[in-house]
Backbone as numpy.savetxt, mean C-alpha at the origin, in Angstrom:
# Nx Ny Nz CAx CAy CAz Cx Cy Cz
-10.89 7.53 5.95 -11.88 8.78 5.66 -11.01 10.06 6.04
-11.35 11.06 5.01 -10.60 12.17 5.22 -11.60 13.38 4.78
-11.36 14.63 5.44 -12.09 15.71 5.46 -13.61 15.53 5.65
-13.96 14.47 6.53 -15.43 14.37 6.78 -16.03 13.38 5.63
-15.15 12.77 4.88 -15.82 11.92 3.66 -15.21 10.67 3.96
-15.78 9.56 3.50 -15.65 8.28 3.41 -15.25 7.82 1.91
-13.93 7.45 1.54 -13.73 7.23 0.30 -13.70 5.84 -0.07
-14.51 5.30 -1.12 -14.49 3.76 -1.73 -14.17 3.54 -3.13
-13.56 2.58 -3.23 -13.14 2.24 -4.85 -13.28 0.96 -4.96
-14.62 0.40 -5.49 -14.85 -0.94 -5.68 -14.28 -1.65 -6.74
-13.90 -0.75 -7.94 -13.13 -1.41 -8.75 -12.53 -0.47 -9.85
-11.27 -0.54 -10.13 -10.50 0.15 -11.14 -10.84 1.86 -11.49
-10.62 2.44 -10.12 -10.83 3.83 -10.10 -12.34 4.20 -10.36
-13.28 3.51 -9.89 -14.57 3.87 -9.66 -14.58 4.25 -8.31
-14.15 5.51 -8.04 -13.94 6.08 -6.75 -15.19 6.92 -6.47
-15.77 6.69 -5.31 -16.78 7.62 -4.64 -16.40 8.24 -3.44
-16.85 9.51 -3.03 -16.59 10.26 -1.80 -17.96 10.37 -1.14
-18.28 10.12 -0.05 -19.58 10.21 0.73 -19.46 10.97 2.05
-20.37 11.80 2.16 -20.08 12.59 3.47 -20.43 11.53 4.70
-19.49 11.55 5.66 -19.37 10.64 6.71 -20.72 10.78 7.61
-21.10 11.92 7.52 -22.30 12.19 8.59 -23.66 12.00 7.91
-23.81 12.00 6.75 -25.32 12.24 6.10 -25.34 10.88 5.04
-24.30 10.30 4.53 -24.22 9.36 3.57 -24.36 9.99 2.07
-24.53 11.29 1.97 -24.55 12.02 0.53 -23.46 11.83 -0.22
-23.51 11.73 -1.58 -22.51 11.73 -2.32 -22.08 12.84 -2.54
-20.56 13.05 -2.39 -19.85 14.26 -2.46 -19.16 14.29 -3.64
-18.69 13.33 -4.05 -18.08 13.69 -5.66 -17.75 11.90 -6.22
-17.85 11.76 -7.32 -17.56 10.65 -7.98 -16.73 10.53 -9.12
-15.93 9.52 -9.62 -15.28 9.29 -10.77 -15.38 8.14 -11.26
-16.04 7.96 -12.53 -16.69 6.83 -13.16 -15.65 5.71 -13.30
-14.48 5.95 -13.57 -13.37 4.76 -13.40 -13.52 4.28 -15.00
-12.89 3.02 -14.84 -12.37 2.17 -16.29 -13.08 0.94 -16.51
-13.76 0.49 -15.31 -14.25 -1.11 -15.67 -15.59 -1.33 -14.74
-15.95 -2.61 -14.71 -16.92 -2.86 -13.70 -16.68 -4.01 -12.93
-17.59 -4.29 -11.89 -17.35 -5.53 -11.03 -17.12 -4.97 -9.65
-16.61 -5.88 -8.87 -16.37 -5.26 -7.41 -15.16 -6.24 -6.84
-15.04 -6.52 -5.56 -14.03 -6.90 -4.95 -13.23 -6.17 -4.09
-13.29 -4.64 -4.50 -12.60 -3.54 -3.70 -11.31 -3.26 -4.28
-10.66 -2.07 -4.06 -9.48 -1.69 -4.23 -8.94 -0.88 -3.17
-7.60 -0.86 -2.88 -6.80 -0.10 -1.97 -6.91 1.18 -2.38
-7.14 2.42 -1.56 -6.70 3.63 -1.90 -5.85 4.04 -0.79
-4.96 5.02 -1.46 -4.13 5.59 -0.18 -4.56 6.98 -0.07
-4.66 7.63 1.17 -5.03 9.00 1.36 -4.13 9.75 2.38
-3.69 10.89 1.69 -2.65 11.59 2.27 -2.64 12.86 1.94
-2.30 14.00 2.85 -2.09 15.40 2.17 -3.35 15.88 1.75
-4.60 15.50 2.06 -5.60 15.99 1.32 -6.02 15.57 -0.09
-5.27 14.49 -0.50 -5.35 13.75 -1.78 -5.64 12.31 -1.53
-6.33 11.78 -2.54 -6.62 10.48 -2.90 -5.97 9.72 -3.82
-5.30 8.68 -3.53 -4.39 7.97 -4.66 -4.98 6.60 -4.97
-5.85 6.34 -6.07 -6.51 5.18 -6.47 -5.87 4.56 -7.69
-5.87 3.23 -7.39 -4.91 2.59 -8.56 -5.65 2.04 -9.63
-5.47 2.19 -10.84 -5.94 1.52 -12.08 -5.28 0.24 -12.27
-6.20 -0.96 -12.30 -5.50 -2.22 -12.54 -5.56 -2.46 -14.03
-6.23 -1.59 -14.72 -6.27 -1.85 -16.32 -5.22 -1.00 -17.10
-4.86 0.03 -16.38 -3.93 1.02 -17.02 -2.56 1.11 -16.27
-2.27 0.51 -15.25 -1.06 0.28 -14.46 -0.60 1.71 -13.96
-1.57 2.35 -13.35 -1.06 3.80 -12.96 -2.01 4.02 -11.86
-1.58 5.09 -11.09 -2.18 5.53 -9.88 -2.83 6.79 -10.26
-4.05 7.02 -10.04 -4.54 8.50 -10.35 -4.90 9.22 -8.96
-4.51 10.52 -8.91 -4.57 11.31 -7.82 -5.51 12.44 -7.81
-6.48 12.33 -6.77 -7.48 13.38 -6.83 -7.57 14.13 -5.62
-8.12 15.43 -5.80 -8.25 16.10 -4.53 -9.20 15.58 -3.82
-9.05 15.43 -2.41 -10.11 14.48 -1.56 -11.38 15.49 -1.48
-11.41 16.70 -1.34 -12.27 17.46 -1.12 -13.44 17.58 -2.44
-12.93 17.93 -3.55 -13.72 18.10 -4.77 -13.76 17.23 -5.53
-12.78 15.92 -5.93 -12.60 14.92 -6.42 -12.08 15.35 -7.83
-11.31 16.59 -7.95 -10.51 17.13 -9.14 -9.56 16.29 -9.29
-9.32 15.82 -10.77 -7.95 15.00 -11.05 -7.02 16.03 -10.97
-6.01 15.45 -10.50 -4.52 16.20 -9.96 -3.40 15.57 -10.92
-3.52 14.25 -11.42 -2.30 13.81 -11.95 -2.51 12.34 -11.91
-1.22 11.74 -12.40 -1.04 10.18 -12.42 0.21 9.96 -11.96
0.46 8.50 -11.53 1.75 8.02 -11.18 1.84 6.66 -11.60
2.89 6.14 -12.31 3.03 4.77 -12.90 3.04 3.95 -11.53
2.50 2.85 -11.50 2.53 1.82 -10.47 1.82 0.61 -11.01
2.55 -0.64 -10.88 1.95 -1.93 -11.10 1.25 -2.33 -9.98
1.02 -1.82 -8.57 0.52 -2.24 -7.77 -0.04 -1.19 -6.65
-0.78 -1.48 -5.68 -1.08 -0.29 -4.70 0.10 0.55 -3.99
-0.07 1.59 -3.79 1.02 2.50 -3.26 0.78 2.75 -1.87
1.82 3.47 -1.34 1.78 4.03 0.04 2.32 5.70 -0.14
1.82 6.31 0.60 2.10 7.75 0.45 2.36 8.25 1.89
3.37 9.22 1.71 3.89 10.14 3.12 3.94 11.49 2.38
2.84 12.19 2.59 2.67 13.64 2.16 3.69 14.49 2.59
4.01 14.34 3.89 4.75 15.05 4.79 6.33 15.11 4.20
6.61 14.07 3.95 8.01 14.06 3.20 7.92 13.86 1.69
7.06 14.00 1.03 6.73 14.04 -0.20 7.18 12.91 -1.15
6.75 11.71 -0.78 7.42 10.27 -1.12 6.25 9.61 -1.50
6.19 8.90 -2.48 5.05 7.83 -2.87 5.85 6.32 -3.08
5.44 5.28 -2.47 5.95 4.10 -2.96 5.24 3.33 -3.70
5.55 3.00 -4.85 4.88 2.44 -5.93 5.46 0.99 -6.28
4.77 0.29 -6.87 5.37 -1.17 -7.32 5.64 -1.27 -8.74
6.90 -2.25 -9.13 7.29 -2.46 -10.36 7.02 -4.02 -10.63
6.40 -4.22 -11.59 6.03 -5.69 -11.83 7.17 -6.22 -12.59
7.61 -7.43 -12.26 8.80 -8.35 -12.86 8.25 -8.60 -14.01
9.05 -8.44 -15.11 8.82 -8.81 -16.42 8.41 -10.25 -16.72
7.32 -10.41 -17.42 6.85 -11.74 -17.61 5.83 -12.35 -16.89
5.35 -11.28 -15.66 4.26 -11.67 -14.65 3.23 -10.68 -14.65
2.05 -10.96 -14.18 1.02 -10.06 -14.30 0.26 -10.07 -13.00
0.14 -9.00 -12.16 -0.64 -8.99 -11.02 0.52 -8.63 -9.68
0.65 -7.57 -9.16 1.42 -7.46 -8.01 0.74 -8.10 -6.79
1.52 -9.06 -6.13 0.83 -9.64 -5.02 0.74 -11.18 -5.32
0.04 -11.43 -6.29 -0.05 -12.99 -6.83 1.22 -13.24 -7.44
2.05 -12.22 -7.95 3.32 -12.43 -8.77 4.28 -11.51 -7.99
5.58 -11.49 -8.01 6.38 -10.58 -7.19 6.70 -9.40 -7.92
6.75 -8.33 -7.31 6.96 -6.91 -7.50 8.06 -6.37 -6.84
8.75 -5.41 -7.30 9.80 -4.78 -6.50 9.20 -3.29 -6.17
9.75 -2.61 -5.06 9.17 -1.35 -4.91 10.01 -0.27 -5.26
9.39 0.80 -5.86 10.00 2.09 -6.38 9.64 3.20 -5.69
10.50 3.97 -4.88 10.12 5.17 -4.25 10.19 6.35 -5.27
9.33 7.20 -5.24 9.33 8.39 -6.09 8.81 9.75 -5.44
9.40 10.83 -6.11 9.22 11.87 -5.46 7.71 12.27 -5.84
6.96 12.72 -4.62 5.35 13.16 -5.03 5.38 14.54 -6.04
6.38 15.19 -5.91 6.45 16.50 -6.68 6.90 16.22 -8.15
7.73 15.36 -8.43 8.22 15.26 -9.85 7.98 13.78 -10.37
7.81 12.79 -9.50 7.72 11.54 -10.07 9.13 10.73 -10.32
10.13 11.50 -10.10 11.48 10.93 -10.07 11.64 9.91 -9.23
12.30 8.58 -9.82 12.56 7.68 -8.84 13.74 7.80 -7.93
13.49 7.70 -6.58 14.38 7.88 -5.52 15.44 6.54 -5.23
14.69 5.48 -5.09 15.38 4.12 -4.77 14.57 3.06 -5.18
14.96 1.84 -5.33 14.14 0.54 -5.84 14.74 -0.33 -4.77
13.91 -1.28 -4.68 13.98 -2.58 -3.53 13.47 -3.87 -4.03
14.19 -4.88 -4.34 13.75 -6.10 -4.88 13.52 -7.24 -3.62
14.20 -7.03 -2.55 14.03 -7.81 -1.41 14.45 -9.35 -1.83
13.92 -10.44 -1.56 14.11 -11.68 -1.87 13.65 -12.22 -3.13
12.83 -11.49 -4.01 12.28 -11.55 -5.12 10.79 -12.12 -4.88
10.44 -12.16 -3.81 9.15 -12.50 -3.65 8.09 -11.62 -2.91
8.44 -10.13 -3.11 7.61 -9.28 -2.41 6.09 -9.36 -2.80
5.27 -9.27 -1.71 3.83 -9.59 -2.03 3.01 -8.21 -1.98
3.65 -7.21 -1.43 2.84 -5.93 -1.24 1.49 -6.12 -0.51
0.76 -4.88 -0.38 1.27 -3.56 -0.74 2.04 -2.98 0.42
2.95 -1.98 0.08 3.92 -1.57 1.07 2.91 -0.63 2.25
3.81 -0.49 3.14 3.05 0.37 4.44 4.22 1.26 5.06
3.75 2.51 5.23 4.76 3.43 5.80 4.37 3.81 7.25
5.43 3.65 8.01 5.16 4.03 9.59 6.33 4.67 10.06
6.24 5.91 10.42 7.26 6.64 11.19 8.67 6.74 10.25
8.29 6.66 9.06 9.70 7.04 8.18 10.25 5.72 7.70
9.45 4.59 7.83 9.99 3.30 7.64 8.95 2.54 6.80
9.35 2.17 5.61 8.59 1.46 4.60 8.77 -0.10 4.91
7.60 -0.65 5.22 7.57 -2.22 5.64 6.74 -2.70 4.26
7.34 -4.00 3.95 6.80 -4.92 2.84 7.13 -6.40 3.43
6.01 -7.24 2.88 6.39 -8.57 3.26 6.60 -9.38 1.85
7.23 -10.50 1.92 7.35 -11.43 0.93 6.57 -12.85 1.32
6.26 -13.51 0.08 5.48 -14.71 0.31 6.45 -15.73 1.16
7.52 -15.41 1.10 8.43 -16.71 1.87 8.44 -16.43 3.32
7.99 -15.25 3.76 7.72 -15.09 5.35 8.70 -13.92 5.67
9.33 -13.27 4.87 10.31 -12.39 5.36 9.55 -11.10 5.32
10.03 -10.14 6.41 9.38 -8.73 6.25 10.56 -7.79 6.50
10.44 -6.99 5.61 11.56 -5.95 5.52 11.11 -4.61 5.93
12.10 -3.72 6.58 11.85 -2.40 6.78 12.79 -1.43 6.35
12.62 -0.54 5.42 13.46 0.45 4.66 13.40 1.89 5.16
14.44 2.37 5.12 14.26 3.77 5.32 13.75 4.48 4.17
12.56 5.21 4.51 11.78 5.97 3.60 12.33 6.87 2.39
13.61 7.39 2.84 14.36 8.40 2.00 15.40 7.76 1.22
15.78 6.72 1.70 17.28 6.29 1.10 16.82 4.84 0.48
15.98 4.21 1.03 15.96 2.67 0.79 16.63 1.61 1.35
17.66 2.20 2.56 18.52 1.39 3.11 17.69 0.44 4.15
18.31 -0.84 4.16 17.36 -1.84 5.05 17.77 -1.35 6.51
16.71 -1.13 7.25 17.05 -0.85 8.81 16.53 -1.99 9.82
15.63 -2.83 9.20 14.95 -3.97 9.96 14.50 -4.92 9.14
14.62 -6.21 9.80 14.27 -7.53 8.72 13.85 -8.46 9.93
12.86 -9.39 9.69 12.55 -10.51 10.33 11.95 -11.64 9.61
11.73 -12.71 10.25 10.93 -13.72 9.36 9.86 -14.28 10.31
8.69 -14.66 9.65 7.58 -15.20 10.56 7.77 -16.81 10.43
8.83 -17.36 9.52 8.67 -18.59 9.39 7.55 -19.45 8.81
7.09 -18.76 8.03 5.81 -19.19 7.32 5.54 -18.43 6.15
4.68 -18.74 5.36 4.49 -18.00 4.06 3.44 -16.79 4.76
3.59 -15.53 4.05 2.63 -14.36 4.01 1.74 -14.58 2.87
0.30 -14.58 3.25 -0.51 -14.70 2.00 -0.40 -13.70 0.97
-0.32 -14.12 -0.29 -0.23 -13.07 -1.19 -1.43 -12.16 -1.37
-1.16 -10.98 -1.72 -2.42 -9.97 -1.89 -2.92 -10.11 -3.16
-4.33 -10.20 -3.33 -5.08 -10.42 -4.59 -5.61 -9.10 -4.88
-5.19 -8.42 -5.81 -5.68 -6.94 -5.95 -7.11 -7.10 -6.72
-7.36 -8.35 -7.30 -8.52 -8.39 -7.99 -9.65 -8.93 -6.93
-9.45 -9.12 -5.67 -10.31 -9.43 -4.74 -10.00 -10.76 -4.25
-10.17 -10.92 -2.84 -9.54 -12.10 -2.25 -8.86 -11.90 -0.99
-7.72 -12.37 -0.49 -7.08 -12.24 0.75 -7.03 -10.88 1.21
-6.82 -10.62 2.38 -6.83 -9.20 2.91 -5.42 -8.90 2.98
-5.00 -7.72 3.28 -3.78 -6.98 3.31 -2.99 -7.87 4.46
-1.62 -8.14 4.10 -0.91 -8.89 4.98 -0.15 -8.09 6.18
-0.04 -6.76 6.16 0.47 -5.80 6.95 -0.44 -4.78 7.27
-0.33 -4.27 8.68 -1.13 -3.22 9.24 -0.09 -2.63 10.20
-0.57 -1.61 10.85 -0.07 -0.81 11.92 -0.98 -0.07 12.80
-0.91 -0.11 14.18 -1.73 0.66 15.01 -1.08 0.65 16.26
-0.99 1.83 17.16 -0.42 1.83 18.51 0.67 1.25 18.80
1.65 1.80 17.70 3.25 1.42 17.94 3.60 -0.19 17.47
2.51 -0.71 16.89 2.82 -2.31 16.85 2.61 -2.45 15.12
3.40 -3.21 14.57 3.34 -3.74 12.96 2.68 -5.26 13.18
1.46 -5.32 12.53 0.87 -6.38 12.63 1.00 -7.31 11.33
1.56 -8.43 11.42 1.60 -9.31 10.07 0.62 -10.51 10.28
0.00 -10.95 9.19 -0.88 -11.86 9.08 0.09 -12.89 8.08
0.12 -14.23 8.74 0.79 -15.10 7.98 -0.04 -16.66 7.95
0.51 -17.50 7.32 -0.04 -18.82 7.48 -0.06 -19.47 8.77
0.67 -19.00 9.68 0.72 -19.55 10.92 -0.14 -18.66 12.14
-0.54 -17.49 11.71 -1.36 -16.87 12.60 -1.20 -15.48 12.48
-1.56 -14.49 13.40 -1.11 -13.08 13.53 -0.17 -12.70 14.34
1.00 -11.97 14.04 2.00 -11.66 14.82 2.08 -10.27 15.00
2.64 -9.45 16.11 2.68 -8.16 16.35 4.10 -7.91 16.80
4.75 -6.88 16.14 6.11 -6.38 16.45 6.03 -4.83 16.78
6.87 -4.69 17.82 7.09 -3.29 17.99 7.71 -2.50 16.79
7.37 -1.36 16.55 7.78 -0.42 15.67 8.72 0.90 16.13
8.77 0.79 17.40 9.24 2.15 18.10 10.85 1.93 18.06
11.27 0.77 17.72 12.99 0.68 17.77 13.19 -0.49 16.75
14.19 -0.14 15.81 14.48 -0.80 14.66 15.13 -2.20 15.27
15.70 -2.06 16.57 16.27 -3.17 17.15 15.55 -4.05 17.82
14.20 -3.69 17.92 13.22 -4.71 18.63 12.51 -5.32 17.69
13.10 -6.69 17.45 12.39 -7.40 16.44 11.71 -8.63 16.99
11.59 -8.84 18.37 10.95 -9.99 18.78 9.54 -9.81 18.88
8.62 -10.67 18.33 7.24 -10.75 18.32 6.82 -10.65 19.89
5.89 -9.67 20.17 5.20 -9.60 21.49 3.72 -10.31 21.58
3.09 -10.78 20.38 1.99 -11.46 20.62 1.73 -12.33 19.22
1.20 -13.38 19.53 0.91 -14.38 18.70 -0.41 -15.00 18.71
-1.32 -14.72 17.67 -2.69 -15.11 17.99 -3.09 -16.05 16.74
-3.72 -17.14 17.24 -4.25 -17.94 15.91 -5.73 -17.75 15.78
């Protein structure tokens, strides 16, 4: 939710904004396709970043008016830090289709110019989407590795393994997001259950909770 509006994107940039108090439609973008399943949108700095699965790009809208502000190339869902002017996009490995179901690399870009700042391939099985928490970009791999990267440089600052697979993210509908964060915790959903890691210190990698 942003600016008193709930943003939804059921499929391929079919983006709508509804007044959170009344449910009235505030603005709508017709998108490029039909269907459902839901798409991830990133909201930061008063802007909405909605991914087009048919055009391999992220469209940028003014969260208040719905005005189109531009596009950014990305083969998968993005993460945005408006304060530091960084967007984390995904790049599809040649010969594959569908980040999450197939491996992708991360590419950090300037929000202002679109210029690539750094890229990260990890162990070759990154399953996205990325997550930014306090200047660290977190991403999971199908093999169970979790990586934390410096948002501005791409340097590896933290990593661990959940010793089981991390469910691939299906952008067309299916499994939920593998990573989330709240109250100083990084939450990881794996084949073995749910683990929580402290994010307050890159040195603290021990899981503090394990729920089946």
